Amino acid sequence: MNFKKNILCIGAGYVGGPTMAVIAAKCPEYKITVVDINEERIRGWNSDQLPIFEPGLHEIIQETRDKNLFFSIDMKKGIEEADIIFVSVNTPTKTFGYGAGMASDLQYWEKTAQQIIEHSEDHKIIVEKSTLPVKTAQAMERILKDNKNHLHFDVISNPEFLAEGSAIKDLMEPDRVLIGSHQTESGLKAAKEIVDIYAHWVPKEKIITTNLWSSELSKLVANAFLAQRISSINSISALCEKTEAEVTEIAYAVGTDSRIGSRFLNASLGFGGSCFKKDILNLVYIARSYGLVEVADYWEAVIKINEYQQERFVTNIIKAMFNTIVDKKIALLGFAFKANTGDTRESPGKYVAKKLLEEKAILSIADPQALDNARSDLSGFDGNVSYEMDPYHAAIDASAIVIVTEWDVFKNLDYTRIFERMKKPAFVFDGRNILNHQMLFKIGFNVYPIGKPALTHF
Ligand code: UDX
Ligand code: UDX
C-alpha cells in the first residue's frame, strides 16, 4: 500500500507506544513506525504481551499493528524512510557530573540526533515528544545542522500531556495539543504538518501553536503546577492530623471554588511517577542556572513536601504500631505509583517498602499489575518480602494493611474476612483515603487515614 506520509517514532516507551498507536488508528493513510534500541521491548510490542499496561491499548494495537503501525529495531531504515520523526526517548535526571540530581540527562537525545543526521538523505521534521529543558531545541538544531549533506531540519516541540492509566483516553480526547515552532516560514510550515496530524481527530480550537520555547517550558510548568496542587493539599493533611479538621472536607470546600477547581486535590502518601519529580528538578535547575534563586527555591519546596509526606506516612505507621514493627507482617496493597498501571517509577510504594524493611518488618505485596516491577525494584534489598496476586492471601497473619495504590479492587474487598485472619490488634493505614474508615473501625480495625483523625480502639 502507498502511504501518504511516513512517520517514525524513536523510543517505544510509555509515551511513544500509546501515542503512535492512537495516531495510527486516527490516520490510516499514514505509515507509522516505532523503533527502539531495546529489542526485548520491540518483541513485546509485536506480541500479545505488550510491554506496558494501559486500558484500551491492546485493542488499538490489534486494530492497527502490521496495517499502518509497525514496531522495529531497524533505526537506519526507519530514519531513511521518514518524513516526520517524533523523538520519545527517555530524559532521566542526571546522576553524574554538573547538575547531578537535578538536570536532565540529554545523552540519549543527543545520540538520537546523531543517528538522524547519519541516516538522513533529505529534509525531515524532528518533533520533540520527550519532556526537555527549555532551549533544548537550540542544542538539537546545532547538532542537526552539522550534517554532511547540508540538509535542513525543522525542530518542533510537541510535548505529551497524557497520564498513565488513562493514556488512551487522554490521547483520544486531549484537553489540548501543544505545538511549538520557530516563527519563520519554514518553522511555521513544519508546525502546520504536525497540526494536520492531530486535526484528524482533535478539534482545531484545542490545537495550540506557540513559539518553540513557550512549548518546551509549558510542559515543565504544567507538571509543576499539577504536582504543586498535590503538595499543597498534602501539606494541609499534616495540619489536619493535628487539628481534627478533615482533609477531604477541606479539599471539597476549597475545590468547589471554580477558580480553584476540584481535581488533583486528593491527599495521598505522596506523588510518584516518572515525570513530576524529574520535571520539577529540571525547572529548579534551569531557574538556578539563570540566577533565579527564589524561583528555584519556591518550586523545590514542592518536592520537599512530597518527601516529607512519604516520610511522615512511614513514621506514623511505626509510631502507631507501638514503635516497633520488627517481625510484624505488613501487607502492602498496591505498589504501582497510581492505579491502572504497572509502572512503579518513583512510586511512594518503593520508599515505604524499603523503610519498613529497614525496620525489619515482614512484607507481603499485592498489586494487580506491578508485581514484576516491584520485584525488580526491591531486588538486592535485604529483607523478608513476598509477592501475592491475591490481596486476601497477602493479609493472612498480617498486623497491618497499608494502602499504597488506589486500585478499585482494594475498595471492595471483604474486610471482615480479612480482619478475621489478621493478627490483633489489626491496623489499616490508608495512604489514599479510599476505604470506608467508619466501617473498618466497626469491624475492629485501628484506622489511620491521611489528614483525618485516626479511629482507634485503644
Ligand atoms: C520518556 C521520558 O521519560 C519523558 O520525559 C518523555 O516525556 C517521554 O519519553 P517514557 O516513554 O515513559 O517517557 O520513557 P520510557 O518508557 O523509558 O521509554 C523510552 C524508550 O526510549 C525506551 O524504550 C528506550 O529503550 C528508548 N531509547 C532510549 C531508544 O530507543 N534510544 C535511546 O538512545 C534511548
Ligand atoms: C503526569 C501528568 O498528569 C501528565 O499530564 C504528564 O504528561 C505526565 O505526568 P502521570 O505521572 O502519568 O501524569 O500521572 P498523574 O495522574 O498525574 O499522577 C501522578 C502522581 O500523583 C501519582 O502518584 C498519583 O497517585 C498522584 N496524585 C494525583 C495524588 O497523590 N493526588 C491527586 O490528587 C492526583
XYZ file of N, CA, C and O in Angstrom, residues 180-252:
292
model
N 4.915 23.768 19.272
C 5.767 24.959 19.265
C 6.756 24.906 18.120
O 7.303 23.839 17.815
N 6.968 26.062 17.481
C 7.919 26.083 16.364
C 8.574 27.451 16.296
O 8.100 28.408 16.911
N 9.622 27.526 15.510
C 10.168 28.846 15.196
C 9.117 29.590 14.380
O 8.402 28.979 13.578
N 9.084 30.895 14.564
C 8.078 31.682 13.846
C 8.620 32.120 12.477
O 8.394 33.239 12.029
N 9.366 31.226 11.836
C 9.906 31.504 10.500
C 9.011 30.799 9.481
O 8.185 29.960 9.862
N 9.218 31.071 8.217
C 8.375 30.448 7.188
C 8.500 28.918 7.268
O 7.501 28.194 7.290
N 9.742 28.460 7.369
C 9.972 27.023 7.390
C 9.437 26.401 8.693
O 8.816 25.332 8.685
N 9.638 27.108 9.809
C 9.145 26.613 11.101
C 7.628 26.517 11.115
O 7.054 25.518 11.577
N 6.971 27.538 10.602
C 5.504 27.552 10.611
C 4.938 26.471 9.684
O 3.922 25.833 9.976
N 5.633 26.242 8.573
C 5.187 25.210 7.629
C 5.295 23.818 8.297
O 4.393 22.979 8.187
N 6.405 23.635 9.011
C 6.594 22.354 9.701
C 5.524 22.177 10.787
O 4.935 21.097 10.939
N 5.254 23.253 11.515
C 4.233 23.170 12.575
C 2.882 22.789 11.973
O 2.131 21.987 12.537
N 2.590 23.336 10.798
C 1.307 23.061 10.137
C 1.188 21.553 9.832
O 0.123 20.948 9.959
N 2.318 20.947 9.444
C 2.287 19.494 9.155
C 1.920 18.693 10.399
O 1.239 17.679 10.325
N 2.403 19.158 11.548
C 2.095 18.439 12.791
C 0.643 18.725 13.193
O -0.075 17.824 13.635
N 0.204 19.963 12.991
C -1.206 20.291 13.259
C -2.097 19.369 12.425
O -3.092 18.825 12.925
N -1.730 19.161 11.166
C -2.550 18.333 10.264
C -2.730 16.911 10.797
O -3.775 16.295 10.587
N -1.707 16.384 11.473
C -1.846 15.023 12.022
C -2.967 15.028 13.065
O -3.918 14.257 12.985
N -2.847 15.940 14.036
C -3.809 15.940 15.153
C -5.206 16.371 14.703
O -6.211 15.964 15.296
N -5.257 17.208 13.648
C -6.558 17.699 13.182
C -7.446 16.550 12.686
O -8.652 16.721 12.509
N -6.866 15.355 12.480
C -7.683 14.193 12.114
C -8.743 13.901 13.173
O -9.770 13.330 12.879
N -8.460 14.210 14.443
C -9.453 13.898 15.484
C -9.585 14.940 16.597
O -10.514 14.896 17.388
N -8.649 15.900 16.639
C -8.730 16.897 17.717
C -9.327 18.185 17.147
O -8.859 18.677 16.115
N -10.378 18.743 17.809
C -10.966 19.990 17.302
C -9.902 21.094 17.198
O -9.044 21.205 18.068
N -9.998 21.882 16.135
C -8.989 22.913 15.830
C -8.684 23.814 17.023
O -7.539 24.148 17.300
N -9.766 24.200 17.770
C -9.552 25.169 18.859
C -8.743 24.571 20.013
O -8.262 25.282 20.883
N -8.596 23.248 19.984
C -7.798 22.629 21.054
C -6.341 22.424 20.643
O -5.550 21.883 21.396
N -6.023 22.806 19.428
C -4.623 22.688 18.985
C -3.967 24.064 19.127
O -4.309 24.997 18.406
N -3.069 24.156 20.098
C -2.448 25.449 20.410
C -1.077 25.505 19.746
O -0.281 24.579 19.893
N -0.834 26.601 19.018
C 0.512 26.754 18.453
C 1.205 27.939 19.141
O 0.581 28.965 19.402
N 2.468 27.719 19.476
C 3.234 28.759 20.183
C 4.650 28.795 19.615
O 4.988 27.993 18.751
N 5.451 29.662 20.186
C 6.855 29.598 19.797
C 7.504 28.401 20.485
O 6.945 27.819 21.424
N 8.654 28.027 20.004
C 9.315 26.801 20.442
C 9.574 26.791 21.944
O 9.331 25.807 22.646
N 10.039 27.928 22.467
C 10.470 27.955 23.873
C 9.267 27.914 24.810
O 9.312 27.279 25.864
N 8.173 28.554 24.429
C 6.974 28.504 25.275
C 6.477 27.076 25.364
O 6.040 26.610 26.415
N 6.531 26.363 24.243
C 6.033 24.994 24.231
C 6.897 24.111 25.136
O 6.378 23.382 25.984
N 8.201 24.201 24.986
C 9.085 23.388 25.837
C 8.843 23.685 27.310
O 8.714 22.776 28.144
N 8.754 24.977 27.632
C 8.621 25.339 29.044
C 7.221 25.017 29.586
O 7.069 24.635 30.745
N 6.203 25.121 28.743
C 4.828 24.845 29.204
C 4.694 23.445 29.767
O 3.961 23.211 30.731
N 5.390 22.505 29.156
C 5.265 21.120 29.629
C 5.812 21.004 31.057
O 5.190 20.392 31.931
N 6.973 21.596 31.291
C 7.541 21.549 32.643
C 6.609 22.255 33.627
O 6.382 21.789 34.750
N 6.054 23.379 33.189
C 5.205 24.172 34.086
C 3.903 23.428 34.388
O 3.437 23.414 35.534
N 3.335 22.770 33.393
C 2.085 22.033 33.618
C 2.309 20.951 34.680
O 1.527 20.821 35.636
N 3.386 20.206 34.550
C 3.662 19.161 35.545
C 3.955 19.763 36.913
O 3.529 19.233 37.946
N 4.668 20.878 36.926
C 4.985 21.523 38.209
C 3.699 21.992 38.898
O 3.531 21.822 40.106
N 2.773 22.568 38.135
C 1.508 23.043 38.727
C 0.694 21.867 39.279
O 0.103 21.961 40.358
N 0.644 20.780 38.527
C -0.131 19.613 38.994
C 0.463 19.073 40.293
O -0.242 18.821 41.267
N 1.784 18.927 40.296
C 2.451 18.399 41.490
C 2.289 19.360 42.660
O 2.121 18.951 43.814
N 2.302 20.642 42.353
C 2.167 21.656 43.402
C 0.816 21.522 44.109
O 0.718 21.684 45.326
N -0.224 21.216 43.348
C -1.549 21.051 43.978
C -1.520 19.900 44.971
O -2.087 19.974 46.058
N -0.854 18.812 44.578
C -0.809 17.643 45.468
C 0.011 17.989 46.719
O -0.400 17.688 47.841
N 1.148 18.642 46.527
C 1.948 19.012 47.702
C 1.187 20.002 48.576
O 1.291 19.963 49.804
N 0.412 20.878 47.967
C -0.361 21.838 48.759
C -1.353 21.101 49.657
O -1.401 21.335 50.865
N -2.108 20.204 49.073
C -3.129 19.513 49.887
C -2.444 18.556 50.872
O -2.904 18.394 52.000
N -1.331 17.964 50.475
C -0.625 17.070 51.408
C -0.067 17.847 52.598
O -0.068 17.349 53.727
N 0.384 19.069 52.355
C 0.898 19.863 53.484
C -0.257 20.150 54.450
O -0.084 20.111 55.670
N -1.437 20.382 53.884
C -2.599 20.656 54.740
C -3.030 19.386 55.477
O -3.536 19.438 56.602
N -2.801 18.221 54.860
C -3.188 16.967 55.541
C -2.427 16.815 56.858
O -2.963 16.323 57.848
N -1.179 17.277 56.888
C -0.392 17.190 58.133
C -1.034 18.077 59.199
O -1.158 17.683 60.369
N -1.481 19.241 58.775
C -2.127 20.172 59.710
C -3.460 19.595 60.198
O -3.809 19.703 61.377
N -4.180 18.941 59.288
C -5.465 18.321 59.666
C -5.261 17.282 60.768
O -6.048 17.190 61.705
N -4.215 16.503 60.636
C -3.988 15.437 61.614
C -3.720 16.001 63.013
O -3.864 15.303 64.001
N -3.363 17.264 63.085
C -3.132 17.904 64.393
C -4.372 18.627 64.903
O -4.432 19.006 66.061
N -5.327 18.883 64.019
C -6.405 19.818 64.413
C -7.816 19.237 64.332
O -8.779 19.948 64.539
N -7.948 17.986 63.992
C -9.256 17.344 63.821
C -10.047 17.877 62.632
O -11.227 17.587 62.488
N -9.433 18.691 61.804
C -10.080 19.030 60.529
C -9.889 17.815 59.622
O -9.003 16.993 59.855
N -10.748 17.672 58.602
C -10.629 16.523 57.694
C -10.223 17.002 56.304
O -10.908 17.820 55.701
N -9.164 16.442 55.792
C -8.602 16.970 54.552
C -9.549 16.792 53.359
O -9.591 17.651 52.473
N -10.349 15.719 53.352
C -11.257 15.542 52.205
C -12.356 16.605 52.241
O -12.790 17.090 51.195
N -12.783 16.977 53.440
C -13.794 18.039 53.547
C -13.202 19.373 53.092
O -13.849 20.157 52.409
N -11.958 19.593 53.467
C -11.301 20.841 53.055
C -11.121 20.862 51.530
O -11.420 21.854 50.873
N -10.658 19.737 50.969
C -10.444 19.686 49.511
C -11.764 19.972 48.790
O -11.791 20.694 47.788
N -12.853 19.438 49.325
C -14.158 19.667 48.686
C -14.566 21.134 48.810
O -14.937 21.783 47.837
